[in-house]
Amino acid sequence: MFDKIKKFFHNCYLKLCDFRELSPEKYVKSFVIILLVLIVFAVAAVLLVDPYVRYHKAVGIKQIFRKSEAMIPGIMRNFDYDTVLFGSSMTQNFDIAEMNAILGGKSIKATCAGLDSESLDKYLETAFAVHKKDLKRCLVGVDLFCFSPSDRPRWKDYKYMYGNHIFAPEYFFSIDTADAIRDMIKTNITQKWKPLSRFELDQNKMFSNKPGLKYGRKYLEYAVTQLHPFPVPLDETTIANFERHFFRHIAANPDVQFDVFMPPYSIYFWCYIDENKELDKLSDLRNRFAEGVLKYPNVRLFDFHADFDICCNLDNYKDITHYSPEINTLLLKKIASDIPVKSYAGFVKNTNAICEKLKEYKAEFARLRSLDVGPKKRRAVEE
């Protein structure tokens, strides 16, 4: 069989070399044959490796977990699970093995840096469309400003990966897919001597940030000096998107438990919001979100925005929002302990407590914002 394949490609090569001597009819015939061979080869390569898990899990090779926007629908179709974690970069560093050990069940992650609410809507819709029978729990990290209108929903970059169509030309004949196949093979080859490759092939670290990020007060304080004005509008459209992109899934799936949590941003995040004159709006958004979500009996709401033991320990952060993986472990334990917010009044009390607490940090935040930090200081912090 191998000799026949080798002979076929050898003959194709000879024909390529003699193209100038071919008649127009034979030229067209040879071109079509070569084109068909290339198409068959491309389709076979994608079907065999399937880097985005469109049709099946990896066979004879380990799956690489990059580009969550592309992989999430395939993972939802082809993996065994009863729990899904949804969220932005605030949730990416949760470890699946820890989730299973602390919360029970079998988990996957549908997390995406910069997640917008339309993509969250699509991820939830996909999960219930392909796995509703076995889905028992949705763990949802909520960034309220992600419900603001988005000009470019993240899921649409890989729109062809969603839906039930059997054949998607964009998947089989794109440079992106070819690059994904190459990266998957390369990462499998280099895993023996590259820790990063082993990390990216570890299903428990699915879509997590690469190792080596540094957390601590000095990194957070440097990040404060580099902040830009808050760009995200907070308005009635944001509130409408609560229902349009999230609450409707809770209402439609009363037998599924939704553990909804507000990630523990650093106290400097709230100082930043206050600096940009958005504190009243974001406080109102918090309260109106809680008022809406607490109406559903299948929801438990965890308000880590107001967990000051975490938020005021500045060594937990690398910038004003992103916390270390150790905090992800702590959050899982807090969720497992079953101490959610009991009432809307209790949540409003937390909102007021945040507004009061940030006042203790406003002066130091303002001092950091006034510093002129140049490249030399940046190199010192990074080292």
Short mmCIF file of N, CA and C in Angstrom, two decimals, residues 86-87 115-125 140-141 147 245-246 249:
data_model
loop_
_atom_site.label_atom_id
_atom_site.label_comp_id
_atom_site.label_asym_id
_atom_site.label_seq_id
_atom_site.Cartn_x
_atom_site.Cartn_y
_atom_site.Cartn_z
N PHE A 86 -18.36 28.78 33.46
CA PHE A 86 -18.44 29.85 32.48
C PHE A 86 -17.82 31.11 33.08
N GLY A 87 -17.10 31.87 32.24
CA GLY A 87 -16.58 33.13 32.74
C GLY A 87 -15.46 33.70 31.89
N LEU A 115 -14.51 37.91 27.91
CA LEU A 115 -15.84 37.37 27.58
C LEU A 115 -16.89 38.47 27.58
N ASP A 116 -17.71 38.47 26.54
CA ASP A 116 -18.86 39.38 26.45
C ASP A 116 -20.13 38.57 26.68
N SER A 117 -21.21 39.26 27.00
CA SER A 117 -22.43 38.55 27.39
C SER A 117 -23.07 37.80 26.22
N GLU A 118 -22.89 38.28 25.00
CA GLU A 118 -23.45 37.56 23.86
C GLU A 118 -22.76 36.21 23.68
N SER A 119 -21.44 36.18 23.94
CA SER A 119 -20.72 34.91 23.87
C SER A 119 -21.12 34.00 25.02
N LEU A 120 -21.30 34.56 26.22
CA LEU A 120 -21.80 33.76 27.35
C LEU A 120 -23.14 33.14 26.99
N ASP A 121 -24.02 33.91 26.37
CA ASP A 121 -25.32 33.43 25.92
C ASP A 121 -25.15 32.25 24.96
N LYS A 122 -24.22 32.38 24.03
CA LYS A 122 -23.99 31.32 23.04
C LYS A 122 -23.40 30.07 23.70
N TYR A 123 -22.51 30.25 24.65
CA TYR A 123 -21.92 29.10 25.34
C TYR A 123 -22.99 28.34 26.13
N LEU A 124 -23.84 29.08 26.84
CA LEU A 124 -24.92 28.44 27.60
C LEU A 124 -25.89 27.73 26.66
N GLU A 125 -26.24 28.40 25.59
CA GLU A 125 -27.16 27.82 24.61
C GLU A 125 -26.60 26.52 24.05
N VAL A 140 -20.88 30.07 37.27
CA VAL A 140 -20.78 31.25 36.40
C VAL A 140 -20.12 32.41 37.14
N GLY A 141 -18.93 32.81 36.66
CA GLY A 141 -18.28 34.00 37.17
C GLY A 141 -18.77 35.21 36.40
N PHE A 147 -21.56 42.74 30.33
CA PHE A 147 -22.92 42.76 29.77
C PHE A 147 -23.17 44.03 28.95
N HIS A 245 -29.25 37.65 27.85
CA HIS A 245 -28.11 36.76 27.64
C HIS A 245 -27.83 35.79 28.78
N PHE A 246 -28.55 35.94 29.92
CA PHE A 246 -28.22 35.06 31.05
C PHE A 246 -29.46 34.54 31.78
N HIS A 249 -31.66 31.59 30.51
CA HIS A 249 -31.17 30.22 30.62
C HIS A 249 -31.45 29.64 32.00
#
